[in-house]
Amino acid sequence: MDDRIARIQVKLAALPPAEEAVLGPVLTEQQVSAFEELHGTRMPEEFRQFVTHIGHGGYGPTYGLLSMERWVSGAGGVNGNLAEPFPFVPDMHIAERSAGRRGGAAPTFAGAIAVVYRGCSDFTLLVVTGPGRGRLVEVNSEGFFTPHFHTDPDFLAWYERWLDFTLAGHRDLTWFADQMAGDEAALVATLLNSELATRRRAAAYTFITYPAPSASLPNVLTQALSTEPHPAVRETILRALSAQGEHGRDRLTTALADPVPGVRSLAANLMTTNTPQGRQLCPQLRHTLGNHLRAEKDRSVRDTIQRLLDHSH
């Protein structure tokens, strides 16, 4: 049996009562085998061990883990053809969110089961067939974004990360699907050195909620911002900088020279903070934006900055 099973059981027991960490009863080997025979596949071993040794359905990310009767009920666009490969490959691209449903019918997904309902039409699937076998992937059953894989290598790593984030006190677990495991040093190494944009972005996302970051983190994020080639990763680094408070927001000004207008607009927006009295912009950043407004060539960025100057205090 995988050593992580015992670790997960210990961490579940360590959760505070407010978490209401209750899982459904474990499945028998016969129940799992019958499901596999019916659908012509075998579940990834890590998932099998979880549902036969820890529990199935219940406590987990967002609204919790789905029970077996909902794995192939049609939720999340799952079509029940588990023997066919899931049609996406991990880490090939950064997922894009569109303003509306993509053309054609709503997407359906072979080779995966639904394990978490995340609200609206968002689901987390577990890939059982294909190149991403064993990995978790976010999908939208109406096609509002392209599927994107979690960085975790398998179900046990994914679930243990959820427990670790909860126990460590991450500030906002709604970002969980976009984040990754690791301490600050490991995350920094990934952000600065990984060849995969998906992993660099996940490291940056993790710093948005990372508990008790070091005082040097804003400097590291600024360094990463200056060398990052992918605009979507740069945007996430900006969000991570903003999450570091005043010392992080002060460094957002470097992104006003970014070649992508959307990145410049986001940097300007993140310089403000929400207060009960409305949006607040400190005098130094207000002065910087005012100066940049005169030099900015892109109309959409100028409009964004002017709106911030007019409607913040």
mmCIF file of C-alpha atoms in Angstrom:
data_model
loop_
_atom_site.group_PDB
_atom_site.id
_atom_site.type_symbol
_atom_site.label_atom_id
_atom_site.label_comp_id
_atom_site.label_asym_id
_atom_site.label_seq_id
_atom_site.Cartn_x
_atom_site.Cartn_y
_atom_site.Cartn_z
ATOM 1 C CA MET A 1 0.000 0.000 0.000
ATOM 2 C CA ASP A 2 1.196 3.518 -0.830
ATOM 3 C CA ASP A 3 2.825 5.266 2.171
ATOM 4 C CA ARG A 4 0.747 8.355 1.461
ATOM 5 C CA ILE A 5 -2.416 6.563 2.555
ATOM 6 C CA ALA A 6 -1.245 6.599 6.183
ATOM 7 C CA ARG A 7 -0.066 10.233 5.875
ATOM 8 C CA ILE A 8 -3.429 11.335 4.527
ATOM 9 C CA GLN A 9 -5.264 9.548 7.338
ATOM 10 C CA VAL A 10 -3.103 11.352 9.918
ATOM 11 C CA LYS A 11 -3.703 14.730 8.256
ATOM 12 C CA LEU A 12 -7.459 14.150 8.036
ATOM 13 C CA ALA A 13 -7.484 13.461 11.782
ATOM 14 C CA ALA A 14 -5.512 16.680 12.412
ATOM 15 C CA LEU A 15 -8.086 18.941 10.739
ATOM 16 C CA PRO A 16 -10.094 21.211 13.051
ATOM 17 C CA PRO A 17 -13.720 20.189 13.719
ATOM 18 C CA ALA A 18 -14.953 23.199 11.737
ATOM 19 C CA GLU A 19 -13.728 21.511 8.551
ATOM 20 C CA GLU A 20 -16.339 18.742 8.969
ATOM 21 C CA ALA A 21 -13.940 16.356 7.245
ATOM 22 C CA VAL A 22 -16.281 13.426 6.710
ATOM 23 C CA LEU A 23 -15.828 10.950 3.886
ATOM 24 C CA GLY A 24 -18.248 8.294 2.726
ATOM 25 C CA PRO A 25 -17.520 4.619 3.455
ATOM 26 C CA VAL A 26 -14.713 2.880 1.605
ATOM 27 C CA LEU A 27 -15.587 0.823 -1.440
ATOM 28 C CA THR A 28 -14.858 -2.875 -1.561
ATOM 29 C CA GLU A 29 -12.520 -4.367 -4.123
ATOM 30 C CA GLN A 30 -15.559 -6.087 -5.626
ATOM 31 C CA GLN A 31 -17.398 -2.764 -6.065
ATOM 32 C CA VAL A 32 -14.433 -1.125 -7.778
ATOM 33 C CA SER A 33 -13.789 -4.149 -9.993
ATOM 34 C CA ALA A 34 -17.446 -4.271 -11.030
ATOM 35 C CA PHE A 35 -17.329 -0.602 -12.040
ATOM 36 C CA GLU A 36 -14.139 -1.202 -14.007
ATOM 37 C CA GLU A 37 -15.545 -4.247 -15.782
ATOM 38 C CA LEU A 38 -18.716 -2.371 -16.695
ATOM 39 C CA HIS A 39 -16.726 0.471 -18.269
ATOM 40 C CA GLY A 40 -13.864 -1.523 -19.765
ATOM 41 C CA THR A 41 -11.032 0.130 -17.883
ATOM 42 C CA ARG A 42 -9.020 0.043 -14.662
ATOM 43 C CA MET A 43 -8.934 3.006 -12.317
ATOM 44 C CA PRO A 44 -5.530 4.640 -11.657
ATOM 45 C CA GLU A 45 -3.919 2.788 -8.756
ATOM 46 C CA GLU A 46 -3.634 5.848 -6.490
ATOM 47 C CA PHE A 47 -7.357 6.537 -6.816
ATOM 48 C CA ARG A 48 -8.185 2.866 -6.243
ATOM 49 C CA GLN A 49 -6.199 2.894 -3.016
ATOM 50 C CA PHE A 50 -7.913 6.062 -1.836
ATOM 51 C CA VAL A 51 -11.466 4.806 -2.331
ATOM 52 C CA THR A 52 -10.726 1.343 -0.909
ATOM 53 C CA HIS A 53 -8.666 2.460 2.132
ATOM 54 C CA ILE A 54 -9.714 6.019 3.042
ATOM 55 C CA GLY A 55 -13.225 6.690 1.746
ATOM 56 C CA HIS A 56 -15.193 7.765 -1.269
ATOM 57 C CA GLY A 57 -17.320 10.852 -1.687
ATOM 58 C CA GLY A 58 -17.397 13.628 0.879
ATOM 59 C CA TYR A 59 -14.706 15.963 2.190
ATOM 60 C CA GLY A 60 -12.527 17.576 -0.470
ATOM 61 C CA PRO A 61 -12.041 20.722 -2.550
ATOM 62 C CA THR A 62 -14.978 23.087 -3.191
ATOM 63 C CA TYR A 63 -18.178 21.050 -2.743
ATOM 64 C CA GLY A 64 -16.343 17.834 -1.935
ATOM 65 C CA LEU A 65 -15.673 14.535 -3.675
ATOM 66 C CA LEU A 66 -18.419 12.959 -5.757
ATOM 67 C CA SER A 67 -19.641 9.464 -4.914
ATOM 68 C CA MET A 68 -19.327 6.556 -7.343
ATOM 69 C CA GLU A 69 -22.850 6.880 -8.735
ATOM 70 C CA ARG A 70 -21.925 10.363 -10.036
ATOM 71 C CA TRP A 71 -18.571 9.498 -11.616
ATOM 72 C CA VAL A 72 -20.129 8.900 -15.047
ATOM 73 C CA SER A 73 -23.571 10.449 -14.587
ATOM 74 C CA GLY A 74 -22.937 13.002 -17.330
ATOM 75 C CA ALA A 75 -21.676 15.685 -14.947
ATOM 76 C CA GLY A 76 -18.820 17.768 -16.299
ATOM 77 C CA GLY A 77 -19.390 16.557 -19.834
ATOM 78 C CA VAL A 78 -18.183 13.053 -18.972
ATOM 79 C CA ASN A 79 -19.657 10.736 -21.598
ATOM 80 C CA GLY A 80 -18.998 7.398 -19.890
ATOM 81 C CA ASN A 81 -16.641 6.077 -22.591
ATOM 82 C CA LEU A 82 -13.822 5.371 -20.168
ATOM 83 C CA ALA A 83 -11.943 3.025 -22.500
ATOM 84 C CA GLU A 84 -11.361 5.858 -24.991
ATOM 85 C CA PRO A 85 -8.492 8.300 -24.300
ATOM 86 C CA PHE A 86 -9.136 11.706 -22.779
ATOM 87 C CA PRO A 87 -8.707 14.145 -25.688
ATOM 88 C CA PHE A 88 -6.207 16.529 -24.059
ATOM 89 C CA VAL A 89 -2.534 16.130 -23.153
ATOM 90 C CA PRO A 90 -1.094 17.567 -19.897
ATOM 91 C CA ASP A 91 1.050 20.703 -19.891
ATOM 92 C CA MET A 92 0.803 21.416 -23.609
ATOM 93 C CA HIS A 93 -0.642 24.920 -23.226
ATOM 94 C CA ILE A 94 -2.079 27.399 -20.761
ATOM 95 C CA ALA A 95 -5.863 27.219 -20.707
ATOM 96 C CA GLU A 96 -7.762 30.150 -22.141
ATOM 97 C CA ARG A 97 -11.058 31.451 -20.811
ATOM 98 C CA SER A 98 -13.451 32.804 -23.422
ATOM 99 C CA ALA A 99 -16.214 35.373 -23.068
ATOM 100 C CA GLY A 100 -18.837 32.791 -24.002
ATOM 101 C CA ARG A 101 -19.356 29.240 -25.117
ATOM 102 C CA ARG A 102 -17.177 28.159 -27.997
ATOM 103 C CA GLY A 103 -18.948 27.394 -31.256
ATOM 104 C CA GLY A 104 -20.860 24.145 -31.621
ATOM 105 C CA ALA A 105 -22.291 21.748 -29.071
ATOM 106 C CA ALA A 106 -21.176 21.614 -25.445
ATOM 107 C CA PRO A 107 -18.008 19.526 -25.053
ATOM 108 C CA THR A 108 -18.014 15.921 -23.932
ATOM 109 C CA PHE A 109 -15.040 14.068 -22.471
ATOM 110 C CA ALA A 110 -14.106 10.433 -22.899
ATOM 111 C CA GLY A 111 -11.544 8.685 -20.712
ATOM 112 C CA ALA A 112 -12.348 10.482 -17.445
ATOM 113 C CA ILE A 113 -14.633 10.411 -14.424
ATOM 114 C CA ALA A 114 -16.032 13.426 -12.551
ATOM 115 C CA VAL A 115 -14.617 13.646 -9.023
ATOM 116 C CA VAL A 116 -15.490 17.211 -7.887
ATOM 117 C CA TYR A 117 -18.292 19.639 -8.716
ATOM 118 C CA ARG A 118 -16.874 23.159 -8.422
ATOM 119 C CA GLY A 119 -20.006 25.189 -8.994
ATOM 120 C CA CYS A 120 -21.863 26.499 -12.065
ATOM 121 C CA SER A 121 -20.588 24.349 -14.943
ATOM 122 C CA ASP A 122 -17.049 23.747 -13.622
ATOM 123 C CA PHE A 123 -15.853 20.250 -12.680
ATOM 124 C CA THR A 124 -12.661 18.435 -11.752
ATOM 125 C CA LEU A 125 -12.171 15.196 -13.674
ATOM 126 C CA LEU A 126 -9.783 12.290 -13.094
ATOM 127 C CA VAL A 127 -8.277 10.974 -16.319
ATOM 128 C CA VAL A 128 -8.394 7.163 -16.475
ATOM 129 C CA THR A 129 -7.345 6.600 -20.096
ATOM 130 C CA GLY A 130 -4.885 8.466 -22.291
ATOM 131 C CA PRO A 131 -1.618 10.413 -21.864
ATOM 132 C CA GLY A 132 -2.928 12.180 -18.753
ATOM 133 C CA ARG A 133 -3.946 8.972 -16.945
ATOM 134 C CA GLY A 134 -4.009 9.547 -13.194
ATOM 135 C CA ARG A 135 -3.973 13.355 -13.467
ATOM 136 C CA LEU A 136 -6.724 15.765 -12.378
ATOM 137 C CA VAL A 137 -8.065 18.225 -14.946
ATOM 138 C CA GLU A 138 -10.394 21.235 -14.749
ATOM 139 C CA VAL A 139 -13.174 21.394 -17.350
ATOM 140 C CA ASN A 140 -16.209 23.506 -18.055
ATOM 141 C CA SER A 141 -19.180 21.549 -19.355
ATOM 142 C CA GLU A 142 -20.337 24.537 -21.426
ATOM 143 C CA GLY A 143 -16.968 25.159 -23.071
ATOM 144 C CA PHE A 144 -16.169 28.479 -21.393
ATOM 145 C CA PHE A 145 -12.506 27.509 -21.069
ATOM 146 C CA THR A 146 -10.197 24.879 -22.464
ATOM 147 C CA PRO A 147 -9.411 22.029 -20.029
ATOM 148 C CA HIS A 148 -6.338 22.523 -17.886
ATOM 149 C CA PHE A 149 -4.485 19.969 -15.786
ATOM 150 C CA HIS A 150 -3.534 20.271 -12.146
ATOM 151 C CA THR A 151 0.220 19.999 -11.591
ATOM 152 C CA ASP A 152 -0.144 17.079 -9.153
ATOM 153 C CA PRO A 153 1.089 13.764 -10.612
ATOM 154 C CA ASP A 154 -1.762 11.657 -9.231
ATOM 155 C CA PHE A 155 -4.879 11.621 -7.046
ATOM 156 C CA LEU A 156 -3.089 10.991 -3.734
ATOM 157 C CA ALA A 157 -0.683 13.897 -4.342
ATOM 158 C CA TRP A 158 -3.631 16.127 -5.264
ATOM 159 C CA TYR A 159 -5.681 15.230 -2.190
ATOM 160 C CA GLU A 160 -2.705 15.494 0.161
ATOM 161 C CA ARG A 161 -1.977 18.957 -1.244
ATOM 162 C CA TRP A 162 -5.546 19.958 -0.408
ATOM 163 C CA LEU A 163 -5.004 18.830 3.187
ATOM 164 C CA ASP A 164 -1.605 20.545 3.380
ATOM 165 C CA PHE A 165 -3.054 23.850 2.108
ATOM 166 C CA THR A 166 -5.922 23.642 4.598
ATOM 167 C CA LEU A 167 -3.655 22.815 7.534
ATOM 168 C CA ALA A 168 -1.075 25.474 6.571
ATOM 169 C CA GLY A 169 -3.710 28.218 6.401
ATOM 170 C CA HIS A 170 -3.600 29.310 2.766
ATOM 171 C CA ARG A 171 -5.544 32.556 2.618
ATOM 172 C CA ASP A 172 -8.028 31.564 -0.079
ATOM 173 C CA LEU A 173 -8.575 27.988 -1.252
ATOM 174 C CA THR A 174 -10.650 29.048 -4.253
ATOM 175 C CA TRP A 175 -7.328 29.245 -6.159
ATOM 176 C CA PHE A 176 -6.493 25.606 -5.331
ATOM 177 C CA ALA A 177 -7.079 24.234 -8.848
ATOM 178 C CA ASP A 178 -4.495 26.647 -10.284
ATOM 179 C CA GLN A 179 -1.803 26.143 -7.645
ATOM 180 C CA MET A 180 0.839 23.548 -6.812
ATOM 181 C CA ALA A 181 2.640 21.853 -3.926
ATOM 182 C CA GLY A 182 5.963 23.048 -2.537
ATOM 183 C CA ASP A 183 7.595 25.311 0.030
ATOM 184 C CA GLU A 184 8.717 28.817 -0.896
ATOM 185 C CA ALA A 185 12.158 27.731 -2.119
ATOM 186 C CA ALA A 186 10.720 25.008 -4.365
ATOM 187 C CA LEU A 187 8.078 27.355 -5.762
ATOM 188 C CA VAL A 188 10.666 30.034 -6.505
ATOM 189 C CA ALA A 189 12.847 27.473 -8.301
ATOM 190 C CA THR A 190 9.878 26.419 -10.425
ATOM 191 C CA LEU A 191 8.890 30.002 -11.208
ATOM 192 C CA LEU A 192 12.405 30.955 -12.303
ATOM 193 C CA ASN A 193 13.611 27.744 -13.939
ATOM 194 C CA SER A 194 10.817 25.471 -15.162
ATOM 195 C CA GLU A 195 10.611 25.013 -18.925
ATOM 196 C CA LEU A 196 6.825 24.555 -18.686
ATOM 197 C CA ALA A 197 4.720 27.734 -18.652
ATOM 198 C CA THR A 198 1.923 25.794 -16.937
ATOM 199 C CA ARG A 199 4.162 25.034 -13.970
ATOM 200 C CA ARG A 200 5.592 28.558 -13.768
ATOM 201 C CA ARG A 201 2.061 29.913 -13.717
ATOM 202 C CA ALA A 202 1.008 27.441 -11.010
ATOM 203 C CA ALA A 203 3.954 28.511 -8.838
ATOM 204 C CA ALA A 204 2.958 32.161 -9.265
ATOM 205 C CA TYR A 205 -0.671 31.359 -8.425
ATOM 206 C CA THR A 206 0.449 29.636 -5.228
ATOM 207 C CA PHE A 207 2.151 32.809 -4.025
ATOM 208 C CA ILE A 208 -1.206 34.631 -4.165
ATOM 209 C CA THR A 209 -2.337 32.774 -1.033
ATOM 210 C CA TYR A 210 0.981 31.494 0.357
ATOM 211 C CA PRO A 211 0.993 31.811 4.170
ATOM 212 C CA ALA A 212 3.835 33.761 5.829
ATOM 213 C CA PRO A 213 5.991 34.498 2.760
ATOM 214 C CA SER A 214 9.519 35.792 3.281
ATOM 215 C CA ALA A 215 10.305 39.503 3.105
ATOM 216 C CA SER A 216 12.392 38.862 -0.024
ATOM 217 C CA LEU A 217 9.513 37.384 -2.033
ATOM 218 C CA PRO A 218 8.474 40.683 -3.734
ATOM 219 C CA ASN A 219 12.028 41.041 -5.061
ATOM 220 C CA VAL A 220 11.986 37.477 -6.391
ATOM 221 C CA LEU A 221 8.615 37.996 -8.062
ATOM 222 C CA THR A 222 9.883 41.203 -9.678
ATOM 223 C CA GLN A 223 12.895 39.308 -11.015
ATOM 224 C CA ALA A 224 10.613 36.591 -12.425
ATOM 225 C CA LEU A 225 8.393 39.231 -14.022
ATOM 226 C CA SER A 226 11.348 40.753 -15.852
ATOM 227 C CA THR A 227 12.383 37.467 -17.493
ATOM 228 C CA GLU A 228 9.023 35.706 -18.018
ATOM 229 C CA PRO A 229 8.212 35.254 -21.743
ATOM 230 C CA HIS A 230 4.543 34.234 -21.448
ATOM 231 C CA PRO A 231 1.977 37.047 -20.937
ATOM 232 C CA ALA A 232 -0.438 34.833 -18.957
ATOM 233 C CA VAL A 233 2.334 33.940 -16.510
ATOM 234 C CA ARG A 234 3.326 37.605 -16.205
ATOM 235 C CA GLU A 235 -0.295 38.438 -15.358
ATOM 236 C CA THR A 236 -0.276 35.812 -12.604
ATOM 237 C CA ILE A 237 3.001 37.157 -11.222
ATOM 238 C CA LEU A 238 1.356 40.587 -11.040
ATOM 239 C CA ARG A 239 -1.489 39.114 -9.005
ATOM 240 C CA ALA A 240 1.042 37.458 -6.701
ATOM 241 C CA LEU A 241 2.872 40.770 -6.257
ATOM 242 C CA SER A 242 -0.385 42.535 -5.437
ATOM 243 C CA ALA A 243 -1.116 39.889 -2.800
ATOM 244 C CA GLN A 244 2.108 40.799 -0.962
ATOM 245 C CA GLY A 245 0.645 44.110 0.189
ATOM 246 C CA GLU A 246 2.191 47.553 -0.163
ATOM 247 C CA HIS A 247 5.712 46.282 -0.879
ATOM 248 C CA GLY A 248 4.377 44.145 -3.711
ATOM 249 C CA ARG A 249 2.078 46.776 -5.195
ATOM 250 C CA ASP A 250 4.946 49.265 -5.357
ATOM 251 C CA ARG A 251 6.685 46.903 -7.806
ATOM 252 C CA LEU A 252 3.734 46.700 -10.171
ATOM 253 C CA THR A 253 4.947 49.874 -11.869
ATOM 254 C CA THR A 254 7.623 47.894 -13.736
ATOM 255 C CA ALA A 255 4.836 46.205 -15.737
ATOM 256 C CA LEU A 256 3.676 49.526 -17.198
ATOM 257 C CA ALA A 257 6.449 48.963 -19.765
ATOM 258 C CA ASP A 258 5.148 45.504 -20.708
ATOM 259 C CA PRO A 259 4.668 45.027 -24.483
ATOM 260 C CA VAL A 260 1.165 43.560 -24.005
ATOM 261 C CA PRO A 261 -1.599 46.133 -23.341
ATOM 262 C CA GLY A 262 -3.643 43.701 -21.242
ATOM 263 C CA VAL A 263 -0.703 43.180 -18.890
ATOM 264 C CA ARG A 264 -0.254 46.944 -18.518
ATOM 265 C CA SER A 265 -3.965 47.398 -17.760
ATOM 266 C CA LEU A 266 -3.914 44.629 -15.165
ATOM 267 C CA ALA A 267 -0.868 46.168 -13.461
ATOM 268 C CA ALA A 268 -2.686 49.492 -13.204
ATOM 269 C CA ASN A 269 -5.834 47.869 -11.798
ATOM 270 C CA LEU A 270 -3.872 45.934 -9.182
ATOM 271 C CA MET A 271 -2.272 49.118 -7.853
ATOM 272 C CA THR A 272 -5.589 49.989 -6.209
ATOM 273 C CA THR A 273 -7.029 48.392 -3.089
ATOM 274 C CA ASN A 274 -10.677 47.936 -2.154
ATOM 275 C CA THR A 275 -11.810 49.702 1.023
ATOM 276 C CA PRO A 276 -15.261 50.315 2.549
ATOM 277 C CA GLN A 277 -15.014 53.822 1.094
ATOM 278 C CA GLY A 278 -14.229 52.546 -2.415
ATOM 279 C CA ARG A 279 -11.035 51.997 -4.370
ATOM 280 C CA GLN A 280 -7.914 53.493 -2.851
ATOM 281 C CA LEU A 281 -4.748 54.510 -4.715
ATOM 282 C CA CYS A 282 -1.742 55.699 -2.742
ATOM 283 C CA PRO A 283 -0.274 59.102 -3.745
ATOM 284 C CA GLN A 284 2.962 57.647 -5.117
ATOM 285 C CA LEU A 285 1.173 55.208 -7.438
ATOM 286 C CA ARG A 286 -1.351 57.872 -8.433
ATOM 287 C CA HIS A 287 1.557 60.078 -9.498
ATOM 288 C CA THR A 288 3.138 57.201 -11.448
ATOM 289 C CA LEU A 289 -0.096 56.407 -13.282
ATOM 290 C CA GLY A 290 -0.671 60.060 -14.068
ATOM 291 C CA ASN A 291 2.760 60.317 -15.657
ATOM 292 C CA HIS A 292 2.300 57.073 -17.582
ATOM 293 C CA LEU A 293 -1.088 58.189 -18.891
ATOM 294 C CA ARG A 294 0.582 60.945 -20.885
ATOM 295 C CA ALA A 295 2.955 58.479 -22.554
ATOM 296 C CA GLU A 296 0.632 55.474 -23.026
ATOM 297 C CA LYS A 297 -0.168 54.766 -26.697
ATOM 298 C CA ASP A 298 -2.896 52.136 -26.315
ATOM 299 C CA ARG A 299 -6.403 53.550 -25.958
ATOM 300 C CA SER A 300 -7.750 50.704 -23.791
ATOM 301 C CA VAL A 301 -4.869 51.101 -21.321
ATOM 302 C CA ARG A 302 -5.360 54.879 -21.255
ATOM 303 C CA ASP A 303 -9.063 54.389 -20.554
ATOM 304 C CA THR A 304 -8.271 51.995 -17.718
ATOM 305 C CA ILE A 305 -5.808 54.373 -16.087
ATOM 306 C CA GLN A 306 -8.102 57.375 -16.468
ATOM 307 C CA ARG A 307 -10.961 55.443 -14.874
ATOM 308 C CA LEU A 308 -8.749 54.480 -11.941
ATOM 309 C CA LEU A 309 -7.594 58.056 -11.441
ATOM 310 C CA ASP A 310 -11.163 59.357 -11.612
ATOM 311 C CA HIS A 311 -12.792 56.790 -9.349
ATOM 312 C CA SER A 312 -10.210 56.112 -6.650
ATOM 313 C CA HIS A 313 -9.218 58.218 -3.679
#
